[in-house]
Coordinates of C-alpha atoms (C1' of nucleotides) in Angstrom, one line a residue:
Chain R
M1 CA 0.0 0.0 0.0
T2 CA 1.5 3.3 -1.1
V3 CA 0.6 6.0 1.3
L4 CA -1.0 8.8 -0.7
P5 CA -0.7 12.4 0.4
R6 CA -3.8 13.4 2.3
R7 CA -4.9 15.8 -0.4
Q8 CA -4.9 13.3 -3.1
Q9 CA -6.6 10.7 -0.9
N10 CA -9.4 13.2 -0.1
R11 CA -9.6 14.0 -3.8
L12 CA -10.1 10.4 -4.7
N13 CA -12.7 9.8 -2.0
R14 CA -14.7 12.8 -3.1
E15 CA -14.5 11.8 -6.7
R16 CA -16.1 8.5 -5.8
A17 CA -18.6 10.2 -3.6
I18 CA -19.6 12.4 -6.5
L19 CA -19.9 9.6 -8.9
D20 CA -22.0 7.6 -6.4
A21 CA -24.2 10.6 -5.8
A22 CA -24.5 11.1 -9.6
L23 CA -25.7 7.6 -10.0
K24 CA -28.4 8.0 -7.4
V25 CA -29.6 11.3 -8.7
F26 CA -29.5 10.5 -12.4
A27 CA -31.1 7.1 -11.9
A28 CA -33.9 8.8 -9.9
Q29 CA -34.5 11.9 -12.1
G30 CA -33.1 11.1 -15.5
Y31 CA -30.3 13.1 -17.2
S32 CA -32.3 16.2 -18.0
G33 CA -34.3 16.0 -14.8
A34 CA -31.3 15.8 -12.5
S35 CA -29.8 19.1 -11.4
M36 CA -26.2 19.6 -10.6
D37 CA -27.3 21.1 -7.2
A38 CA -29.0 17.9 -6.4
V39 CA -25.9 15.9 -7.3
A40 CA -23.8 18.2 -5.2
A41 CA -26.1 18.0 -2.3
E42 CA -26.2 14.2 -2.5
A43 CA -22.5 14.1 -2.6
G44 CA -22.2 16.5 0.4
V45 CA -20.3 19.2 -1.6
T46 CA -21.3 22.3 -3.4
K47 CA -21.6 23.0 -7.1
P48 CA -18.3 24.6 -7.9
T49 CA -16.5 21.6 -6.2
L50 CA -18.3 19.4 -8.8
Y51 CA -16.9 21.5 -11.5
S52 CA -13.4 21.3 -10.1
Y53 CA -13.6 17.5 -10.6
F54 CA -15.5 17.4 -13.8
P55 CA -15.9 20.0 -16.5
S56 CA -19.6 19.5 -17.2
K57 CA -22.8 17.7 -16.4
E58 CA -22.3 15.5 -19.4
S59 CA -18.8 14.5 -18.4
I60 CA -20.0 13.5 -14.9
F61 CA -22.8 11.4 -16.5
Q62 CA -20.4 9.6 -18.8
A63 CA -17.8 9.0 -16.2
M64 CA -20.4 7.6 -13.9
M65 CA -21.9 5.4 -16.5
L66 CA -18.6 4.0 -17.8
G67 CA -17.4 3.5 -14.2
K68 CA -20.4 1.2 -13.6
R69 CA -19.2 -1.1 -16.3
D70 CA -17.8 -3.8 -14.1
V71 CA -20.8 -4.2 -11.9
M72 CA -21.9 -7.3 -13.7
L73 CA -21.0 -10.5 -11.9
D74 CA -18.8 -13.0 -13.6
V75 CA -21.5 -15.4 -12.9
F76 CA -20.5 -18.0 -15.5
E77 CA -16.8 -18.1 -14.8
H78 CA -16.7 -20.5 -11.9
P79 CA -19.0 -23.5 -12.3
S80 CA -19.8 -25.3 -9.1
D81 CA -18.8 -28.7 -10.7
Q82 CA -21.8 -30.5 -9.3
G83 CA -23.3 -31.4 -12.6
M84 CA -24.8 -29.4 -15.4
V85 CA -28.3 -29.0 -14.0
A86 CA -27.0 -27.8 -10.6
D87 CA -24.6 -25.4 -12.3
L88 CA -27.3 -23.9 -14.4
L89 CA -29.5 -23.4 -11.4
V90 CA -26.7 -21.7 -9.5
F91 CA -26.0 -19.5 -12.5
A92 CA -29.6 -18.6 -13.0
W93 CA -30.0 -17.5 -9.4
A94 CA -26.8 -15.5 -9.4
Y95 CA -27.7 -13.8 -12.5
A96 CA -31.3 -13.1 -11.3
D97 CA -29.9 -11.7 -8.1
T98 CA -27.7 -9.4 -10.0
V99 CA -29.9 -8.0 -12.7
M100 CA -33.1 -7.9 -10.7
R101 CA -31.7 -5.7 -7.9
P102 CA -33.5 -2.3 -7.8
E103 CA -30.3 -0.3 -8.4
M104 CA -29.5 -2.4 -11.5
L105 CA -33.0 -1.9 -12.8
S106 CA -32.8 1.8 -12.2
L107 CA -29.5 1.9 -14.0
A108 CA -31.0 -0.1 -16.9
R109 CA -33.9 2.3 -17.1
L110 CA -31.6 5.3 -17.1
I111 CA -29.5 3.9 -19.9
I112 CA -32.5 2.9 -22.0
G113 CA -34.1 6.2 -21.5
E114 CA -31.0 8.2 -22.4
V115 CA -29.5 6.0 -25.1
Q116 CA -30.8 8.1 -28.0
R117 CA -28.9 11.1 -26.6
F118 CA -25.8 9.1 -25.5
P119 CA -25.4 6.2 -27.9
E120 CA -21.9 5.4 -26.7
I121 CA -23.2 4.6 -23.2
G122 CA -25.7 2.1 -24.6
R123 CA -22.9 0.4 -26.6
A124 CA -20.5 0.4 -23.7
Y125 CA -23.1 -1.1 -21.4
Q126 CA -24.2 -3.7 -23.9
A127 CA -20.6 -4.8 -24.4
S128 CA -19.6 -5.0 -20.8
G129 CA -22.9 -6.3 -19.4
P130 CA -25.1 -8.4 -21.5
D131 CA -22.6 -9.3 -24.1
H132 CA -20.0 -10.2 -21.6
L133 CA -22.4 -12.4 -19.8
L134 CA -23.6 -14.0 -22.9
R135 CA -20.0 -15.0 -23.8
G136 CA -19.8 -16.6 -20.4
I137 CA -22.9 -18.6 -20.9
M138 CA -21.7 -19.5 -24.4
R139 CA -18.4 -20.8 -23.0
Y140 CA -20.2 -22.9 -20.4
L141 CA -22.8 -24.3 -22.8
D142 CA -20.0 -25.1 -25.3
S143 CA -18.1 -27.1 -22.7
Q144 CA -21.3 -29.1 -22.0
R145 CA -21.8 -29.7 -25.6
R146 CA -18.2 -31.0 -26.0
A147 CA -19.0 -33.3 -23.0
G148 CA -21.9 -34.6 -24.9
R149 CA -24.6 -33.3 -22.5
L150 CA -26.1 -30.7 -24.8
A151 CA -26.7 -30.6 -28.5
F152 CA -26.9 -27.4 -30.6
E153 CA -25.4 -25.7 -33.6
D154 CA -25.2 -22.1 -32.6
A155 CA -23.9 -21.5 -29.1
E156 CA -25.0 -17.8 -29.2
L157 CA -28.6 -18.7 -30.0
A158 CA -28.6 -21.3 -27.3
A159 CA -27.3 -18.8 -24.8
Q160 CA -29.9 -16.2 -25.8
D161 CA -32.6 -18.8 -25.5
L162 CA -31.5 -19.7 -22.0
W163 CA -31.5 -16.0 -21.0
G164 CA -34.8 -15.3 -22.7
L165 CA -36.5 -18.3 -21.1
I166 CA -35.3 -17.6 -17.6
L167 CA -35.4 -13.9 -17.2
S168 CA -36.9 -11.9 -20.0
A169 CA -40.4 -12.1 -18.7
P170 CA -39.8 -11.0 -15.1
R171 CA -37.2 -8.4 -16.1
T172 CA -39.4 -6.8 -18.7
Q173 CA -42.2 -6.6 -16.2
A174 CA -39.9 -5.1 -13.6
L175 CA -38.6 -2.5 -16.1
Y176 CA -42.1 -1.3 -16.8
M177 CA -43.5 -1.6 -13.3
P178 CA -41.0 -0.5 -10.6
D179 CA -43.6 -0.9 -7.9
A180 CA -44.3 -4.5 -8.6
Q181 CA -41.0 -6.2 -8.3
P182 CA -41.4 -10.0 -8.6
D183 CA -40.8 -11.8 -5.3
R184 CA -38.4 -14.7 -5.0
A185 CA -41.2 -17.3 -5.3
S186 CA -42.2 -16.1 -8.7
L187 CA -38.6 -15.8 -9.8
A188 CA -38.1 -19.4 -8.7
R189 CA -41.1 -20.3 -10.9
Y190 CA -39.6 -18.6 -13.9
I191 CA -36.2 -20.1 -13.4
R192 CA -37.6 -23.6 -12.9
N193 CA -39.8 -23.4 -16.0
G194 CA -37.1 -21.8 -18.1
L195 CA -34.6 -24.5 -17.3
R196 CA -37.1 -27.2 -17.9
V197 CA -37.9 -25.9 -21.4
F198 CA -34.2 -25.3 -22.1
L199 CA -33.3 -28.8 -21.1
K200 CA -36.1 -30.3 -23.0
A201 CA -35.0 -28.6 -26.2
Y202 CA -31.2 -28.8 -25.8
S203 CA -30.3 -31.7 -23.5
T204 CA -29.1 -34.9 -25.0
A205 CA -30.7 -36.7 -22.1
P206 CA -33.9 -34.7 -21.4
G207 CA -35.6 -37.2 -19.2
P208 CA -32.8 -37.8 -16.6
D209 CA -31.9 -34.1 -16.5
L210 CA -35.5 -33.1 -15.9
T211 CA -35.7 -35.6 -13.1
E212 CA -32.5 -34.1 -11.6
L213 CA -34.0 -30.6 -11.9
E214 CA -37.1 -31.7 -10.0
A215 CA -34.9 -33.2 -7.3
L216 CA -32.9 -30.0 -6.9
Q217 CA -35.8 -27.6 -6.9
S218 CA -36.7 -28.1 -3.3
A219 CA -33.1 -27.3 -2.3
P220 CA -32.8 -24.0 -0.4
T221 CA -31.4 -21.2 -2.5
Q222 CA -29.3 -18.6 -0.8
Q223 CA -29.3 -15.0 -2.0
V224 CA -26.1 -13.8 -3.4
N225 CA -24.4 -11.1 -1.3
H226 CA -23.5 -7.9 -3.1
D227 CA -22.3 -5.7 -0.4
A228 CA -18.6 -6.2 -1.1
Chain N
M1 CA -71.4 11.0 -40.2
T2 CA -72.5 13.9 -38.1
V3 CA -71.2 17.1 -39.5
L4 CA -69.4 18.9 -36.8
P5 CA -69.2 22.7 -36.7
R6 CA -66.0 23.9 -38.3
R7 CA -64.6 25.2 -35.0
Q8 CA -64.9 21.9 -33.2
Q9 CA -63.5 20.1 -36.2
N10 CA -60.4 22.3 -36.2
R11 CA -60.1 21.8 -32.5
L12 CA -60.0 18.1 -32.8
N13 CA -57.5 18.2 -35.6
R14 CA -55.3 20.4 -33.6
E15 CA -55.5 18.3 -30.6
R16 CA -54.4 15.3 -32.6
A17 CA -51.6 17.4 -34.2
I18 CA -50.5 18.4 -30.7
L19 CA -50.5 14.9 -29.4
D20 CA -48.6 13.6 -32.4
A21 CA -46.0 16.4 -32.0
A22 CA -45.7 15.6 -28.3
L23 CA -45.0 12.0 -29.1
K24 CA -42.2 12.9 -31.5
V25 CA -40.6 15.5 -29.2
F26 CA -40.9 13.5 -25.9
A27 CA -39.7 10.4 -27.6
A28 CA -36.7 12.2 -28.9
Q29 CA -35.8 14.3 -25.9
G30 CA -37.4 12.6 -22.9
Y31 CA -39.9 14.3 -20.6
S32 CA -37.6 16.7 -18.8
G33 CA -35.6 17.3 -21.9
A34 CA -38.5 18.3 -24.1
S35 CA -39.6 21.9 -24.1
M36 CA -43.2 23.1 -24.6
D37 CA -41.9 25.5 -27.3
A38 CA -40.5 22.5 -29.1
V39 CA -43.8 20.7 -28.9
A40 CA -45.6 23.8 -30.1
A41 CA -43.3 24.3 -33.0
E42 CA -43.5 20.7 -34.0
A43 CA -47.3 20.9 -33.9
G44 CA -47.3 24.2 -35.9
V45 CA -48.8 26.3 -33.1
T46 CA -47.6 28.5 -30.4
K47 CA -47.3 27.9 -26.7
P48 CA -50.4 29.5 -25.4
T49 CA -52.4 27.5 -27.8
L50 CA -51.0 24.4 -26.2
Y51 CA -52.2 25.6 -22.9
S52 CA -55.7 26.2 -24.2
Y53 CA -55.8 22.5 -25.1
F54 CA -54.0 21.1 -22.0
P55 CA -53.5 22.6 -18.6
S56 CA -49.9 21.5 -18.2
K57 CA -46.9 19.7 -19.6
E58 CA -47.6 16.7 -17.5
S59 CA -51.2 16.5 -18.8
I60 CA -50.0 16.5 -22.4
F61 CA -47.6 13.8 -21.6
Q62 CA -50.2 11.6 -20.0
A63 CA -52.8 12.2 -22.6
M64 CA -50.3 11.4 -25.3
M65 CA -49.2 8.2 -23.6
L66 CA -52.6 6.9 -22.8
G67 CA -53.7 7.7 -26.3
K68 CA -51.1 5.5 -27.7
R69 CA -52.5 2.5 -25.8
D70 CA -54.2 0.9 -28.7
V71 CA -51.3 1.0 -31.0
M72 CA -50.6 -2.7 -30.4
L73 CA -51.9 -5.0 -33.1
D74 CA -54.4 -7.6 -32.2
V75 CA -52.0 -10.0 -33.8
F76 CA -53.3 -13.1 -32.2
E77 CA -57.0 -12.5 -32.8
H78 CA -57.3 -13.8 -36.3
P79 CA -55.5 -17.1 -36.9
S80 CA -54.8 -17.8 -40.5
D81 CA -56.2 -21.3 -40.2
Q82 CA -53.4 -22.9 -42.2
G83 CA -52.2 -25.0 -39.3
M84 CA -50.4 -24.2 -36.1
V85 CA -46.9 -23.8 -37.4
A86 CA -48.0 -21.5 -40.1
D87 CA -50.1 -19.5 -37.6
L88 CA -47.2 -19.2 -35.3
L89 CA -45.0 -17.9 -38.0
V90 CA -47.5 -15.3 -39.1
F91 CA -48.0 -14.2 -35.6
A92 CA -44.3 -14.0 -34.9
W93 CA -43.7 -11.8 -37.9
A94 CA -46.7 -9.6 -37.3
Y95 CA -45.5 -9.1 -33.7
A96 CA -42.0 -8.5 -34.7
D97 CA -43.0 -6.0 -37.3
T98 CA -45.0 -4.2 -34.7
V99 CA -42.7 -4.0 -31.7
M100 CA -39.5 -3.6 -33.6
R101 CA -40.5 -0.5 -35.5
P102 CA -38.3 2.5 -34.6
E103 CA -41.3 4.5 -33.3
M104 CA -42.4 1.7 -31.1
L105 CA -38.9 1.3 -29.7
S106 CA -38.7 5.0 -29.0
L107 CA -42.0 4.9 -27.2
A108 CA -40.8 1.9 -25.2
R109 CA -37.6 3.7 -24.3
L110 CA -39.5 6.8 -23.2
I111 CA -41.9 4.8 -21.0
I112 CA -39.1 2.8 -19.4
G113 CA -37.0 6.0 -18.9
E114 CA -39.9 7.9 -17.2
V115 CA -41.7 5.1 -15.4
Q116 CA -40.2 6.0 -12.1
R117 CA -41.8 9.4 -12.3
F118 CA -45.0 8.3 -14.0
P119 CA -45.8 4.9 -12.6
E120 CA -49.4 4.9 -14.0
I121 CA -48.1 5.1 -17.5
G122 CA -46.0 2.0 -17.1
R123 CA -48.9 0.2 -15.7
A124 CA -51.2 1.3 -18.4
Y125 CA -48.8 0.4 -21.2
Q126 CA -48.1 -2.9 -19.7
A127 CA -51.8 -3.7 -19.4
S128 CA -52.7 -2.6 -22.9
G129 CA -49.6 -3.7 -24.7
P130 CA -47.7 -6.7 -23.5
D131 CA -50.4 -8.1 -21.2
H132 CA -53.0 -7.8 -23.8
L133 CA -50.9 -9.5 -26.3
L134 CA -49.9 -12.2 -23.9
R135 CA -53.6 -13.0 -23.3
G136 CA -54.0 -13.3 -27.1
I137 CA -51.1 -15.7 -27.3
M138 CA -52.5 -17.6 -24.3
R139 CA -55.9 -18.0 -25.9
Y140 CA -54.3 -19.3 -29.1
L141 CA -52.0 -21.7 -27.3
D142 CA -54.8 -23.0 -25.2
S143 CA -56.9 -23.7 -28.3
Q144 CA -54.0 -25.7 -29.7
R145 CA -53.7 -27.6 -26.4
R146 CA -57.3 -28.5 -26.5
A147 CA -56.8 -29.7 -30.1
G148 CA -54.1 -31.9 -28.8
R149 CA -51.2 -30.3 -30.7
L150 CA -49.5 -28.7 -27.7
A151 CA -48.9 -29.9 -24.1
F152 CA -48.4 -27.7 -21.1
E153 CA -49.8 -26.9 -17.7
D154 CA -49.6 -23.2 -17.4
A155 CA -50.6 -21.2 -20.5
E156 CA -49.1 -18.0 -19.2
L157 CA -45.7 -19.5 -18.8
A158 CA -45.9 -21.1 -22.2
A159 CA -46.9 -17.8 -23.8
Q160 CA -44.0 -16.0 -22.0
D161 CA -41.6 -18.7 -23.2
L162 CA -42.7 -18.2 -26.8
W163 CA -42.3 -14.4 -26.5
G164 CA -38.9 -14.8 -24.7
L165 CA -37.6 -17.2 -27.3
I166 CA -38.6 -15.3 -30.3
L167 CA -38.1 -11.6 -29.5
S168 CA -36.4 -10.9 -26.2
A169 CA -32.9 -11.0 -27.6
P170 CA -33.3 -8.7 -30.6
R171 CA -35.6 -6.4 -28.8
T172 CA -33.3 -6.0 -25.8
Q173 CA -30.4 -5.3 -28.2
A174 CA -32.5 -2.8 -30.1
L175 CA -33.5 -1.0 -26.9
Y176 CA -29.9 -0.5 -25.9
M177 CA -28.5 0.2 -29.4
P178 CA -30.8 2.4 -31.5
D179 CA -28.2 2.6 -34.2
A180 CA -27.9 -1.1 -34.7
Q181 CA -31.4 -2.2 -35.5
P182 CA -31.5 -5.9 -36.5
D183 CA -32.2 -6.5 -40.1
R184 CA -34.9 -8.8 -41.4
A185 CA -32.5 -11.6 -42.0
S186 CA -31.4 -11.8 -38.4
L187 CA -35.0 -11.4 -37.2
A188 CA -35.8 -14.4 -39.3
R189 CA -33.0 -16.3 -37.7
Y190 CA -34.4 -15.5 -34.2
I191 CA -37.9 -16.4 -35.2
R192 CA -36.9 -19.6 -36.8
N193 CA -34.8 -20.7 -33.9
G194 CA -37.4 -19.6 -31.3
L195 CA -40.2 -21.5 -32.9
R196 CA -38.0 -24.5 -33.3
V197 CA -37.1 -24.5 -29.6
F198 CA -40.7 -23.8 -28.6
L199 CA -42.1 -26.6 -30.7
K200 CA -39.5 -29.0 -29.4
A201 CA -40.4 -28.3 -25.8
Y202 CA -44.2 -27.9 -26.2
S203 CA -45.4 -29.7 -29.3
T204 CA -47.0 -33.1 -28.9
A205 CA -45.6 -34.0 -32.3
P206 CA -42.2 -32.3 -32.4
G207 CA -40.8 -34.2 -35.3
P208 CA -43.5 -33.5 -37.9
D209 CA -44.0 -29.9 -36.7
L210 CA -40.3 -29.2 -37.1
T211 CA -40.4 -30.6 -40.6
E212 CA -43.3 -28.4 -41.4
L213 CA -41.4 -25.4 -40.0
E214 CA -38.4 -26.1 -42.2
A215 CA -40.7 -26.3 -45.2
L216 CA -42.3 -23.0 -44.4
Q217 CA -39.1 -21.1 -43.8
S218 CA -38.3 -20.5 -47.3
A219 CA -41.7 -18.9 -48.0
P220 CA -41.6 -15.2 -48.7
T221 CA -42.7 -13.1 -45.7
Q222 CA -44.5 -9.9 -46.4
Q223 CA -43.9 -6.9 -44.1
V224 CA -47.1 -5.8 -42.3
N225 CA -48.4 -2.5 -43.3
H226 CA -48.9 0.1 -40.5
D227 CA -49.9 3.2 -42.4
A228 CA -53.6 3.0 -41.7
Chain H
dG1 C1' -72.9 43.2 -42.5
dA2 C1' -72.2 44.2 -37.5
dA3 C1' -71.8 42.4 -32.8
dT4 C1' -70.3 38.8 -30.0
dT5 C1' -67.8 35.0 -28.8
dT6 C1' -64.1 32.0 -29.2
dC7 C1' -59.5 31.1 -30.5
dT8 C1' -54.6 32.4 -31.4
dT9 C1' -50.7 35.1 -30.9
dT10 C1' -47.2 38.6 -29.3
dA11 C1' -44.9 39.9 -25.4
dC12 C1' -44.3 39.3 -21.0
dT13 C1' -43.2 37.1 -15.6
dT14 C1' -41.1 34.0 -12.7
dG15 C1' -38.4 30.3 -11.5
dT16 C1' -34.7 27.2 -12.1
dG17 C1' -30.5 25.3 -13.7
dA18 C1' -25.7 25.3 -15.8
dG19 C1' -21.7 27.3 -15.1
dT20 C1' -18.2 31.0 -12.9
dA21 C1' -15.5 34.8 -10.3
dA22 C1' -13.6 36.1 -6.3
dA23 C1' -13.0 35.5 -1.5
dG24 C1' -12.0 32.3 2.4
dC25 C1' -10.1 28.2 4.3
dT26 C1' -7.1 24.0 4.7
dT27 C1' -3.0 21.7 3.9
dC28 C1' 1.9 21.2 3.0
dA29 C1' 7.0 22.9 2.6
dT30 C1' 10.4 25.5 4.7
Chain X
dA1 C1' 5.0 29.4 12.8
dT2 C1' 4.6 31.4 8.1
dG3 C1' 4.1 31.8 3.3
dA4 C1' 2.5 29.5 -0.9
dA5 C1' -0.4 26.4 -3.2
dG6 C1' -4.5 24.3 -4.0
dC7 C1' -9.3 23.4 -2.6
dT8 C1' -14.0 24.8 -1.3
dT9 C1' -17.5 28.0 -0.7
dT10 C1' -20.6 32.2 -1.1
dA11 C1' -22.6 34.9 -4.3
dC12 C1' -23.3 35.8 -8.5
dT13 C1' -24.5 35.7 -14.3
dC14 C1' -26.8 34.2 -18.2
dA15 C1' -29.9 31.4 -20.6
dC16 C1' -33.9 28.9 -21.1
dA17 C1' -38.3 26.9 -19.9
dA18 C1' -43.1 26.8 -17.8
dG19 C1' -46.9 29.3 -17.7
dT20 C1' -49.9 33.9 -18.4
dA21 C1' -52.2 38.6 -19.6
dA22 C1' -53.8 41.2 -22.9
dA23 C1' -54.3 42.4 -27.6
dG24 C1' -55.5 40.8 -32.3
dA25 C1' -57.8 37.6 -35.7
dA26 C1' -61.3 34.4 -37.1
dA27 C1' -65.7 32.4 -37.1
dT28 C1' -70.7 32.3 -35.7
dT29 C1' -75.1 34.6 -34.8
dC30 C1' -78.6 38.0 -35.4

DNA sequence: GAATTTCTTTACTTGTGAGTAAAGCTTCAT
DNA sequence: ATGAAGCTTTACTCACAAGTAAAGAAATTC
């Protein structure tokens, strides 16, 4: 640990505080609706301080957005090695717990709402979030295909199918209705059904896999911790 | 046809012009970003005229949004009666041609972006668009189940699966990247794959249905006309 | 065709938000 | 400690946007 001079240390902390505040305020009010005074107040500083860290509202917005790139969990990087069905269940829950969190949904709404004015942000988010995750799913599905447990021609389509089956319905609903977030029971229903359909269409041994899925469903599922 | 007095006729026309202009401007700039002067200019009137039709910016926004409720096609109301696979293909294309149009995507972005400030609009849209359509799909799938061609327990889940398989991937991408709208060839790829997976998981006769699907795929698909 | 009513516009008021200049304070080097 | 440097604040400017008052134009009625 290099010991930074107190000034620079403070400066870094404040920059983070400002970006955190910007996320909160922009997510709640939208880009045009958010005022720099509100961001400053939320960050515990005053407006000119903001402008000593960033030259403009737009630059704060962009810095904040691009800084949030690595929020996405590398869900598919570390399979649990307890068999494909168990792996898929773990992945599905980890992913659901990530993208269905209220802050992530707010961020998604913000990006979608502003993407026509800030196209780069949409591209950056797409590349670092969904696309990155999709490649993870693809790698995993491919490994299962090589092991002879799945059969498909196009790994990308298969991965998109898995995503679409498991989470598109609850996520779409959550995007449109912030008040009515799905509870864990209905998430479980979506995940169970999605995996069932996916396995039926893609598994080389649908019967046994479905039996295994039924057996695992009663297992308790722990919520992923995100407070790190 | 009752002949309205010229005054009232003009008034109705102007109201429509204002709401159309509001849609354009709000969709392009967002609620906070749009100015009433811009709406007025787009509608070919001046600001006080706006305020003689609607009491406030918010009321224009709400009237415009709720007026757009019935845009959604009643795609699933009139099956083509050429067999389930052909029906599903027609439905899929009609739906794709509706929800993937740039204006519909802009509207969706606007709603998603503003839904935290206007929750009623999200609910209204969800009820009249997606939910309404889902019920149509459900009715159709149910009829096919009664006819013994499909097998499932929960029609709602089956309908959501169909939707998620066919359109969630391209639509999600289109929402995040307005510049990179998917072309018809890749839409066709999604639809083909989605139907294949759906039939494999839900059809009581997967083999024959898939053969039929292959046979139909080369058929020319006409784009739905929306200019009425 | 003139009077009346309704609608539309020109020309404002008021508030708010982005961005800044200059003064005051804190931290570090000597 | 004391002077110099940078950082933060108070107190502005300027521009733009929501909403309005009063004058002017158009249409309807007698």
